[in-house]
Structure formats: structure tokens, C-alpha cells
DNA sequence: GTTAAGATTCCG
DNA sequence: GGAATCTTAACG
């Protein structure tokens, strides 16, 4: 008997370095505009942690763009990158602490831009609450995901210290 | 108002 | 290796 329960605030109101690996193996659930519901297993994420993290958008401080990261955990942060790709993030921690998890992979889909395309995420989902949305939420599973870590992708500008943090979390391929 | 650069992807 | 494509933030 598998219970698929929607994740609640207590899951997201923790440090991003705890939430990020815990999201591996969880189900990203999407009710598409036509009403069809699909569930995707989260397989790869990255953590962005506060104003001091030079790779985190919040290192620029509180702006209209980063304001959502300062809200309490459980909201969606979506932004457009390179003029063509929307990237999907989940905000973590209590109000006032700007952190977020970037969803880099689901099922066999690799790459955060492709994730948003498959799940049909765009800027209108920015600031949406995962607890109140009828379109997007995350469900718990009984999967205990094994994973390994690596450095985050595409943040050479963040300087040696931050760019070398092993804050990318990748679920191991399941072998039966 | 102008401009540089980006948590990327796809094509050649 | 480079283009595509546009928002944000920094600067004037």
C-alpha cells in the first residue's frame, strides 16, 4: 500500500541543504490545462542558499525578482534564462531566509530548461504555493533515494569558493 | 535609456 | 563552437 501524500510546509521549512536531497525520488505532480494529471519522479536538483551564496540570485539582495525567495518555503520560483528557458525552483526555509532548490531532472529528462518544457511551467507559475495550487504540487513516496553530489552547473561567475560547493544532488540509477 | 550577461539547449 | 532570445540589474 503506497500512500502518495502532498508534501506540507514542514518539509520545505528547513535548510535547503536538507530539503534538496530529500526531494530526490519525490513526485512532481502536474495537472495540465486539459485536466490530465501526470506525475514525474524528481531525479536531480541543486541548492541555492542565501544572500552569501554568490551563485544564488538572492546574493543581489531583495529585488522584485528575488522577493519570492524570501517568502516562506513551499512557493515556486520561476524565471526566464537566456531569453528562452524557464527554470523551476522550490523556495525553502522560513520567511526572510532566501533559499531555493532548482529542479534539474525528472524521470529520464536531463536539464532544467527541458524539465519546465515537459511539465509546462512558465512565468505565470512564479510565486505559486505548492500547498494551494490545483496545477502543481509535490507528493511523498516510499522511495529512499540513493544519491551522489557534484558541483553546481553554469555558475563560474560565483567565484572559486561558491562554485566548488557540492550542492548538486543526483539520484543514483535504480538497479533491480 | 542603455547595456552586459545569464542556475541553457540545440544545431552544425 | 555558436546562435537563439529577453529579463534583470547595474550604470549613466
XYZ file of N, CA and C (backbone and C1' of nucleotides) in Angstrom:
696
model
N 0.860 -1.200 0.000
C 0.000 0.000 0.000
C 0.890 1.242 0.000
N 0.806 1.967 -1.063
C 1.605 3.181 -1.171
C 0.741 4.410 -0.946
N 1.146 5.224 0.001
C 0.404 6.455 0.269
C 1.120 7.614 -0.407
N 0.435 8.221 -1.361
C 1.021 9.382 -2.001
C 0.394 10.647 -1.433
N 1.095 11.282 -0.503
C 0.564 12.458 0.169
C 1.296 13.707 -0.272
N 0.516 14.745 -0.414
C 1.102 16.033 -0.794
C 2.043 16.517 0.313
N 3.219 16.960 -0.062
C 4.163 17.479 0.928
C 3.603 18.753 1.551
N 3.843 18.923 2.857
C 3.303 20.048 3.616
C 4.428 21.027 3.994
N 4.052 22.165 4.565
C 5.058 23.192 4.865
C 6.261 22.707 5.666
N 6.052 21.786 6.617
C 7.186 21.364 7.445
C 8.317 20.775 6.610
N 7.962 20.216 5.459
C 9.012 19.658 4.582
C 9.904 20.762 4.019
N 9.259 21.863 3.619
C 10.008 22.936 2.964
C 10.589 23.970 3.928
N 10.078 23.990 5.158
C 10.576 24.971 6.127
C 11.819 24.449 6.831
N 12.772 24.021 6.035
C 14.046 23.538 6.545
C 15.152 24.104 5.673
N 16.390 23.888 6.115
C 17.521 24.373 5.329
C 17.522 23.696 3.956
N 17.868 24.476 2.941
C 17.842 23.973 1.567
C 18.771 22.777 1.380
N 19.823 22.703 2.200
C 20.761 21.579 2.065
C 20.161 20.282 2.599
N 19.063 20.385 3.370
C 18.328 19.194 3.809
C 17.202 18.891 2.833
N 16.522 19.940 2.386
C 15.365 19.756 1.506
C 15.785 19.208 0.139
N 16.878 19.749 -0.406
C 17.275 19.363 -1.765
C 17.447 17.847 -1.932
N 18.287 17.208 -1.120
C 18.418 15.753 -1.301
C 17.141 14.997 -0.964
N 16.328 15.534 -0.053
C 15.075 14.868 0.309
C 14.056 14.890 -0.830
N 14.224 15.811 -1.757
C 13.282 15.892 -2.876
C 13.517 14.783 -3.905
N 14.726 14.202 -3.875
C 15.024 13.135 -4.829
C 14.108 11.939 -4.574
N 13.483 11.459 -5.637
C 12.554 10.339 -5.511
C 11.122 10.760 -5.235
N 10.903 12.037 -4.916
C 9.545 12.537 -4.709
C 8.864 12.748 -6.061
N 7.540 12.877 -6.033
C 6.804 13.027 -7.276
C 6.380 14.470 -7.495
N 6.775 15.000 -8.632
C 6.295 16.310 -9.070
C 5.010 16.039 -9.841
N 3.908 16.601 -9.331
C 2.602 16.317 -9.928
C 2.091 17.537 -10.677
N 1.632 17.301 -11.887
C 1.153 18.400 -12.727
C -0.222 18.059 -13.285
N -1.190 18.960 -13.017
C -2.483 18.847 -13.693
C -2.421 19.797 -14.887
N -2.353 19.233 -16.067
C -2.219 20.039 -17.275
C -3.537 20.741 -17.593
N -3.475 21.774 -18.442
C -4.681 22.547 -18.763
C -5.850 21.694 -19.268
N -5.528 20.568 -19.888
C -6.621 19.706 -20.372
C -7.179 18.806 -19.280
N -6.653 18.965 -18.047
C -7.182 18.193 -16.941
C -6.416 16.923 -16.637
N -5.580 16.513 -17.571
C -4.797 15.296 -17.390
C -3.733 15.494 -16.318
N -3.642 14.529 -15.395
C -2.642 14.605 -14.336
C -1.492 13.648 -14.625
N -0.276 14.172 -14.553
C 0.905 13.326 -14.729
C 1.830 13.521 -13.533
N 2.545 12.452 -13.204
C 3.481 12.504 -12.079
C 4.888 12.174 -12.572
N 5.839 12.982 -12.126
C 7.229 12.821 -12.550
C 8.106 12.628 -11.322
N 9.051 11.714 -11.395
C 9.974 11.497 -10.281
C 11.146 12.463 -10.383
N 11.385 13.185 -9.299
C 12.496 14.143 -9.256
C 13.812 13.374 -9.113
N 14.759 13.638 -10.030
C 15.991 12.855 -10.055
C 17.263 13.685 -9.861
N 17.168 14.986 -10.073
C 18.366 15.816 -9.918
C 17.971 17.230 -9.511
N 18.663 17.776 -8.505
C 18.359 19.118 -8.006
C 19.651 19.853 -7.650
N 19.526 21.154 -7.469
C 20.640 21.952 -6.946
C 20.113 22.867 -5.856
N 20.984 23.164 -4.873
C 20.608 24.038 -3.771
C 21.245 25.420 -3.944
N 20.444 26.452 -3.713
C 20.924 27.837 -3.723
C 20.581 28.439 -2.373
N 21.610 28.927 -1.683
C 21.468 29.126 -0.242
C 21.833 30.526 0.239
N 20.863 31.432 0.171
C 21.004 32.707 0.867
C 21.803 33.779 0.159
N 21.818 34.949 0.773
C 22.487 36.113 0.179
C 23.998 35.930 0.083
N 24.579 35.147 0.977
C 26.032 34.978 0.968
C 26.484 34.080 -0.177
N 25.585 33.226 -0.678
C 25.907 32.304 -1.769
C 25.927 33.098 -3.080
N 27.107 33.341 -3.602
C 27.239 34.206 -4.781
C 26.632 33.599 -6.033
N 26.279 32.315 -5.989
C 25.609 31.695 -7.133
C 24.097 31.872 -7.039
N 23.618 32.259 -5.855
C 22.177 32.419 -5.612
C 21.722 33.799 -6.070
N 20.577 33.849 -6.741
C 20.081 35.146 -7.206
C 19.897 36.122 -6.053
N 19.642 35.609 -4.860
C 19.434 36.474 -3.700
C 20.720 37.146 -3.236
N 21.852 36.778 -3.848
C 23.093 37.465 -3.493
C 23.030 38.919 -3.950
N 22.068 39.215 -4.837
C 21.853 40.595 -5.286
C 20.972 41.359 -4.314
N 20.509 40.651 -3.283
C 19.615 41.291 -2.321
C 18.158 41.109 -2.699
N 17.322 41.804 -1.945
C 15.877 41.667 -2.132
C 15.419 42.572 -3.258
N 15.043 41.988 -4.379
C 14.560 42.739 -5.539
C 13.211 42.155 -5.950
N 12.581 42.761 -6.941
C 11.279 42.233 -7.374
C 11.438 40.796 -7.873
N 12.607 40.523 -8.439
C 12.829 39.171 -8.935
C 13.029 38.168 -7.810
N 13.850 38.531 -6.817
C 14.218 37.575 -5.775
C 13.269 37.579 -4.583
N 12.294 38.468 -4.599
C 11.418 38.610 -3.433
C 10.765 37.287 -3.030
N 10.395 36.482 -4.019
C 9.704 35.221 -3.713
C 10.592 34.277 -2.912
N 11.917 34.390 -3.108
C 12.815 33.505 -2.363
C 12.843 33.848 -0.878
N 12.437 35.061 -0.537
C 12.401 35.496 0.861
C 11.111 35.073 1.565
N 10.145 34.622 0.770
C 8.894 34.188 1.385
C 9.091 32.817 2.025
N 8.091 32.378 2.782
C 8.239 31.101 3.473
C 8.244 29.955 2.467
N 8.895 28.856 2.829
C 9.106 27.727 1.937
C 7.830 27.125 1.382
N 7.944 26.614 0.163
C 6.792 25.955 -0.459
C 6.243 26.685 -1.661
N 6.838 27.843 -1.967
C 6.403 28.546 -3.170
C 7.314 28.203 -4.339
N 6.758 28.424 -5.534
C 7.500 28.171 -6.759
C 8.182 29.450 -7.205
N 9.456 29.318 -7.572
C 10.213 30.441 -8.144
C 10.557 30.045 -9.575
N 10.011 30.786 -10.537
C 10.288 30.538 -11.952
C 10.889 31.788 -12.564
N 11.936 31.611 -13.333
C 12.486 32.757 -14.055
C 12.945 32.325 -15.435
N 13.039 33.307 -16.321
C 13.459 33.060 -17.699
C 14.969 33.243 -17.798
N 15.651 32.277 -18.402
C 17.108 32.382 -18.545
C 17.484 32.322 -20.019
N 18.469 33.093 -20.402
C 18.945 33.156 -21.785
C 17.826 33.502 -22.764
N 16.802 34.164 -22.244
C 15.724 34.593 -23.124
C 14.866 33.490 -23.672
N 15.064 32.252 -23.232
C 14.310 31.163 -23.834
C 13.931 29.999 -22.943
N 14.529 29.881 -21.780
C 14.230 28.724 -20.934
C 13.708 29.162 -19.572
N 12.598 28.546 -19.145
C 12.107 28.783 -17.794
C 12.713 27.748 -16.875
N 13.203 28.186 -15.712
C 13.759 27.248 -14.744
C 12.859 27.195 -13.520
N 12.575 25.957 -13.070
C 11.656 25.698 -11.960
C 12.412 25.494 -10.656
N 12.027 26.274 -9.652
C 12.641 26.168 -8.319
C 11.560 26.097 -7.252
N 11.907 25.471 -6.114
C 11.039 25.472 -4.941
C 11.728 26.264 -3.837
N 11.031 27.223 -3.284
C 11.566 28.026 -2.186
C 11.575 27.201 -0.898
N 12.642 27.373 -0.094
C 12.718 26.673 1.190
C 12.952 27.656 2.332
N 12.919 27.126 3.531
C 13.152 27.845 4.793
C 12.053 28.862 5.144
N 12.215 29.406 6.340
C 11.237 30.361 6.860
C 11.303 31.686 6.106
N 10.258 32.469 6.293
C 10.224 33.791 5.680
C 11.470 34.577 6.091
N 12.062 35.286 5.131
C 13.225 36.108 5.431
C 14.546 35.434 5.113
N 14.523 34.116 4.866
C 15.745 33.386 4.525
C 15.635 32.924 3.077
N 16.368 33.592 2.175
C 16.205 33.323 0.745
C 16.975 32.090 0.265
N 16.240 30.997 0.058
C 16.842 29.772 -0.446
C 15.896 29.145 -1.467
N 16.457 28.336 -2.359
C 15.605 27.632 -3.321
C 16.316 26.408 -3.883
N 15.508 25.461 -4.325
C 16.007 24.245 -4.965
C 15.661 24.297 -6.445
N 16.669 24.188 -7.285
C 16.444 24.137 -8.724
C 16.194 22.690 -9.138
N 15.103 22.466 -9.869
C 14.803 21.119 -10.359
C 15.508 20.920 -11.696
N 16.543 20.097 -11.685
C 17.357 19.893 -12.895
C 16.979 18.663 -13.693
N 16.309 17.693 -13.037
C 15.989 16.460 -13.752
C 14.762 15.768 -13.202
N 13.950 15.193 -14.116
C 12.807 14.364 -13.730
C 12.772 13.152 -14.650
N 12.496 11.991 -14.066
C 12.491 10.745 -14.850
C 13.764 10.663 -15.688
N 13.637 10.553 -17.003
C 14.842 10.477 -17.836
C 15.156 11.805 -18.504
N 14.475 12.865 -18.052
C 14.718 14.190 -18.616
C 15.875 14.860 -17.891
N 16.863 15.271 -18.651
C 18.033 15.945 -18.080
C 18.052 17.404 -18.496
N 18.290 18.304 -17.531
C 18.390 19.719 -17.860
C 17.177 20.495 -17.399
N 17.409 21.581 -16.635
C 16.310 22.342 -16.040
C 15.401 23.027 -17.054
N 15.947 23.412 -18.192
C 15.102 24.031 -19.209
C 14.139 23.027 -19.816
N 14.614 21.815 -20.002
C 13.759 20.772 -20.573
C 12.703 20.336 -19.576
N 13.046 20.353 -18.277
C 12.072 19.994 -17.249
C 10.846 20.897 -17.349
N 11.092 22.207 -17.394
C 9.971 23.146 -17.434
C 9.144 22.994 -18.709
N 9.815 22.646 -19.789
C 9.087 22.453 -21.038
C 8.156 21.246 -20.941
N 8.682 20.132 -20.436
C 7.886 18.910 -20.307
C 6.719 19.104 -19.343
N 6.959 19.814 -18.250
C 5.931 19.977 -17.219
C 5.055 21.201 -17.507
N 5.381 21.936 -18.562
C 4.593 23.114 -18.958
C 4.584 24.184 -17.868
N 5.788 24.526 -17.423
C 5.967 25.576 -16.425
C 6.390 26.860 -17.130
N 5.774 27.970 -16.790
C 6.270 29.253 -17.287
C 6.098 30.318 -16.211
N 6.355 31.565 -16.583
C 6.431 32.622 -15.582
C 5.128 32.851 -14.825
N 4.004 32.404 -15.372
C 2.751 32.603 -14.645
C 2.702 31.735 -13.386
N 3.580 30.757 -13.292
C 3.615 29.908 -12.105
C 4.508 30.486 -11.018
N 5.225 31.578 -11.340
C 6.080 32.182 -10.328
C 5.249 32.588 -9.110
N 5.756 32.297 -7.943
C 5.135 32.630 -6.653
C 3.944 31.742 -6.272
N 3.644 30.775 -7.095
C 2.548 29.856 -6.770
C 2.900 29.019 -5.541
N 1.912 28.789 -4.669
C 2.123 27.945 -3.497
C 1.876 26.478 -3.844
N 2.828 25.636 -3.497
C 2.682 24.197 -3.749
C 1.589 23.584 -2.872
N 1.143 24.321 -1.856
C 0.129 23.794 -0.941
C -1.279 24.186 -1.351
N -1.384 25.188 -2.218
C -2.710 25.690 -2.594
C -3.023 25.512 -4.068
N -2.017 25.200 -4.862
C -2.223 25.106 -6.300
C -3.008 23.860 -6.697
N -3.871 24.029 -7.681
C -4.599 22.902 -8.259
C -3.843 22.372 -9.475
N -2.731 23.056 -9.806
C -1.989 22.693 -11.016
C -0.686 21.953 -10.741
N -0.008 22.351 -9.666
C 1.320 21.794 -9.385
C 1.486 21.546 -7.893
N 1.973 20.373 -7.553
C 2.349 20.106 -6.168
C 3.348 18.956 -6.147
N 3.807 18.599 -4.936
C 4.787 17.523 -4.802
C 4.240 16.496 -3.828
N 4.369 15.214 -4.180
C 3.882 14.143 -3.313
C 5.031 13.292 -2.792
N 4.836 12.844 -1.545
C 5.808 11.967 -0.917
C 5.718 10.576 -1.551
N 6.782 9.819 -1.416
C 6.787 8.438 -1.888
C 7.488 7.591 -0.843
N 7.563 6.330 -1.088
C 8.293 5.461 -0.161
C 9.695 5.182 -0.671
N 10.081 5.922 -1.688
C 11.419 5.742 -2.243
C 12.459 6.347 -1.301
N 13.454 5.554 -0.947
C 14.606 6.094 -0.226
C 15.696 6.241 -1.272
N 15.861 7.451 -1.769
C 16.757 7.667 -2.895
C 18.220 7.665 -2.473
N 19.002 6.872 -3.153
C 20.455 6.948 -3.016
C 20.918 8.029 -3.977
N 21.945 8.763 -3.583
C 22.376 9.838 -4.472
C 23.859 10.126 -4.301
N 24.387 10.877 -5.246
C 25.740 11.395 -5.114
C 25.686 12.883 -5.396
N 26.769 13.577 -5.084
C 26.768 15.027 -5.241
C 27.838 15.463 -6.238
N 27.694 16.691 -6.709
C 28.677 17.275 -7.614
C 28.544 18.797 -7.484
N 29.398 19.520 -8.187
C 29.292 20.975 -8.150
C 28.110 21.421 -9.004
N 27.638 22.642 -8.745
C 26.514 23.174 -9.496
C 26.958 23.612 -10.889
N 26.001 23.593 -11.804
C 26.303 23.856 -13.214
C 26.074 25.319 -13.587
N 26.983 25.845 -14.402
C 26.737 27.160 -15.008
C 26.896 28.355 -14.098
N 27.758 28.235 -13.077
C 27.905 29.338 -12.114
C 29.352 29.755 -11.945
N 30.096 29.727 -13.029
C 31.514 30.096 -12.959
C 31.718 31.502 -12.403
N 30.704 32.334 -12.573
C 30.811 33.718 -12.109
C 30.810 33.839 -10.586
N 30.483 32.762 -9.879
C 30.286 32.845 -8.427
C 31.592 32.799 -7.631
N 32.723 32.619 -8.305
C 33.985 32.564 -7.578
C 34.290 31.151 -7.092
N 35.577 30.872 -6.879
C 36.018 29.521 -6.541
C 35.300 28.913 -5.343
N 35.158 29.709 -4.286
C 34.578 29.152 -3.054
C 33.169 28.608 -3.280
N 32.315 29.414 -3.869
C 30.913 29.012 -4.027
C 30.708 28.058 -5.189
N 31.511 28.238 -6.228
C 31.287 27.364 -7.390
C 31.747 25.936 -7.118
N 32.561 25.757 -6.092
C 33.034 24.410 -5.776
C 32.210 23.693 -4.702
N 31.166 24.343 -4.206
C 30.287 23.675 -3.234
C 29.589 22.493 -3.909
N 29.582 21.343 -3.253
C 28.957 20.145 -3.850
C 27.450 20.143 -3.613
N 26.783 21.128 -4.175
C 25.366 21.335 -3.869
C 24.424 20.907 -4.989
N 24.937 20.035 -5.864
C 24.065 19.374 -6.847
C 23.865 17.940 -6.361
N 22.620 17.514 -6.346
C 22.291 16.195 -5.808
C 21.651 15.349 -6.906
N 22.249 14.207 -7.187
C 21.821 13.377 -8.306
C 21.456 11.986 -7.800
N 20.226 11.572 -8.082
C 19.764 10.257 -7.655
C 20.459 9.181 -8.468
N 20.893 8.131 -7.774
C 21.516 7.018 -8.499
C 20.482 6.309 -9.338
N 20.924 5.759 -10.432
C 20.031 4.950 -11.249
C 19.584 3.765 -10.430
N 18.299 3.501 -10.497
C 17.749 2.370 -9.747
C 18.131 1.070 -10.446
N 18.705 0.162 -9.688
C 19.022 -1.154 -10.248
C 18.230 -2.199 -9.480
N 17.532 -3.022 -10.215
C 16.735 -4.074 -9.568
C 17.369 -5.422 -9.855
P 13.110 56.075 -21.211
O 14.485 55.682 -21.925
C 15.111 56.713 -22.704
C 16.570 56.402 -22.866
C 16.853 55.146 -23.706
O 17.978 55.398 -24.534
C 17.811 54.917 -21.534
P 18.302 54.406 -25.743
O 19.549 53.636 -25.107
C 20.612 54.397 -24.548
C 21.652 53.463 -23.949
C 21.909 52.190 -24.773
O 23.312 52.066 -24.960
C 21.486 51.648 -22.494
P 23.902 50.905 -25.921
O 24.372 49.867 -24.810
C 25.106 50.340 -23.683
C 25.384 49.167 -22.760
C 25.612 47.851 -23.504
O 26.708 47.176 -22.945
C 23.934 47.566 -21.897
P 27.625 46.192 -23.846
O 28.162 45.216 -22.720
C 28.340 45.707 -21.390
C 28.034 44.587 -20.414
C 28.451 43.210 -20.925
O 29.054 42.505 -19.855
C 26.133 43.203 -20.427
P 29.795 41.080 -20.133
O 28.765 40.081 -19.438
C 28.330 40.358 -18.114
C 27.218 39.407 -17.771
C 27.466 37.968 -18.254
O 27.084 37.088 -17.229
C 25.384 38.725 -19.026
P 27.564 35.511 -17.240
O 26.241 34.821 -16.678
C 25.554 35.413 -15.584
C 24.079 35.061 -15.677
C 23.814 33.565 -15.877
O 22.577 33.239 -15.260
C 22.888 34.743 -17.659
P 22.569 32.635 -13.704
O 22.305 31.077 -13.871
C 23.355 30.182 -14.178
C 22.891 28.747 -13.980
C 21.635 28.375 -14.759
O 21.602 26.967 -14.973
C 21.146 28.381 -12.457
P 22.290 26.384 -16.371
O 21.430 27.024 -17.547
C 20.017 26.794 -17.621
C 19.620 26.365 -19.008
C 20.081 24.971 -19.415
O 18.946 24.206 -19.735
C 20.506 26.536 -21.153
P 19.040 22.617 -20.133
O 18.894 22.655 -21.716
C 17.757 23.301 -22.260
C 17.909 23.454 -23.747
C 18.249 22.158 -24.501
O 17.226 21.939 -25.448
C 19.625 23.961 -25.215
P 17.168 20.548 -26.271
O 17.656 21.025 -27.702
C 17.016 22.150 -28.305
C 17.802 22.579 -29.520
C 18.204 21.416 -30.431
O 17.837 21.715 -31.764
C 20.098 22.751 -29.889
P 17.970 20.566 -32.910
O 18.958 21.297 -33.926
C 18.855 22.710 -34.117
C 20.122 23.219 -34.747
C 20.690 22.293 -35.831
O 21.107 23.059 -36.942
C 22.346 22.733 -34.220
P 21.491 22.286 -38.335
O 23.060 22.536 -38.462
C 23.566 23.872 -38.426
C 25.078 23.843 -38.363
C 25.706 22.885 -39.373
O 26.900 23.452 -39.905
C 26.409 22.307 -37.198
P 35.520 24.643 -28.297
O 34.781 25.616 -29.262
C 35.359 25.864 -30.539
C 34.298 26.519 -31.401
C 33.694 27.793 -30.792
O 33.478 28.725 -31.850
C 31.969 26.215 -31.188
P 33.192 30.286 -31.443
O 31.859 30.555 -32.253
C 31.039 29.440 -32.612
C 29.685 29.924 -33.065
C 29.225 31.258 -32.449
O 28.279 31.851 -33.313
C 27.964 29.487 -31.526
P 27.687 33.292 -33.022
O 26.145 33.026 -33.269
C 25.758 32.159 -34.339
C 24.328 31.700 -34.143
C 23.368 32.830 -33.757
O 22.125 32.627 -34.397
C 23.401 31.187 -32.043
P 21.052 33.788 -34.433
O 19.926 33.252 -33.442
C 19.446 31.916 -33.583
C 18.503 31.607 -32.435
C 17.657 32.811 -31.992
O 16.347 32.390 -31.733
C 18.893 31.978 -30.152
P 15.145 33.453 -31.870
O 15.084 34.048 -30.402
C 14.670 33.222 -29.333
C 14.691 34.009 -28.044
C 14.182 35.444 -28.208
O 13.368 35.789 -27.098
C 16.341 35.460 -27.299
P 12.254 36.968 -27.315
O 12.289 37.658 -25.893
C 12.142 36.870 -24.718
C 12.786 37.600 -23.565
C 12.603 39.121 -23.610
O 12.496 39.624 -22.278
C 14.835 38.634 -23.399
P 11.035 39.978 -21.689
O 11.233 39.835 -20.111
C 11.551 38.572 -19.566
C 12.632 38.706 -18.514
C 12.456 39.930 -17.607
O 12.494 39.482 -16.267
C 14.676 39.841 -18.484
P 12.189 40.496 -15.083
O 13.635 40.757 -14.498
C 14.441 39.630 -14.183
C 15.843 40.065 -13.868
C 15.912 41.253 -12.902
O 16.764 40.895 -11.831
C 17.245 41.652 -14.836
P 16.816 41.769 -10.527
O 18.214 42.489 -10.704
C 19.363 41.703 -10.989
C 20.516 42.590 -11.369
C 20.716 43.800 -10.449
O 22.110 44.005 -10.306
C 20.424 44.551 -12.660
P 22.683 44.900 -9.104
O 23.722 45.796 -9.900
C 24.564 45.193 -10.887
C 25.071 46.253 -11.813
C 25.391 47.577 -11.110
O 26.630 48.068 -11.601
C 23.912 47.947 -12.922
P 27.358 49.300 -10.839
O 27.477 50.380 -11.983
C 27.648 49.942 -13.329
C 27.192 51.023 -14.282
C 27.437 52.446 -13.768
O 28.020 53.207 -14.787
C 25.241 52.213 -14.536
P 28.652 54.682 -14.416
O 27.845 55.616 -15.410
C 27.699 55.231 -16.776
C 26.676 56.117 -17.451
C 26.803 57.592 -17.101
O 26.585 58.389 -18.238
C 24.620 56.824 -16.571
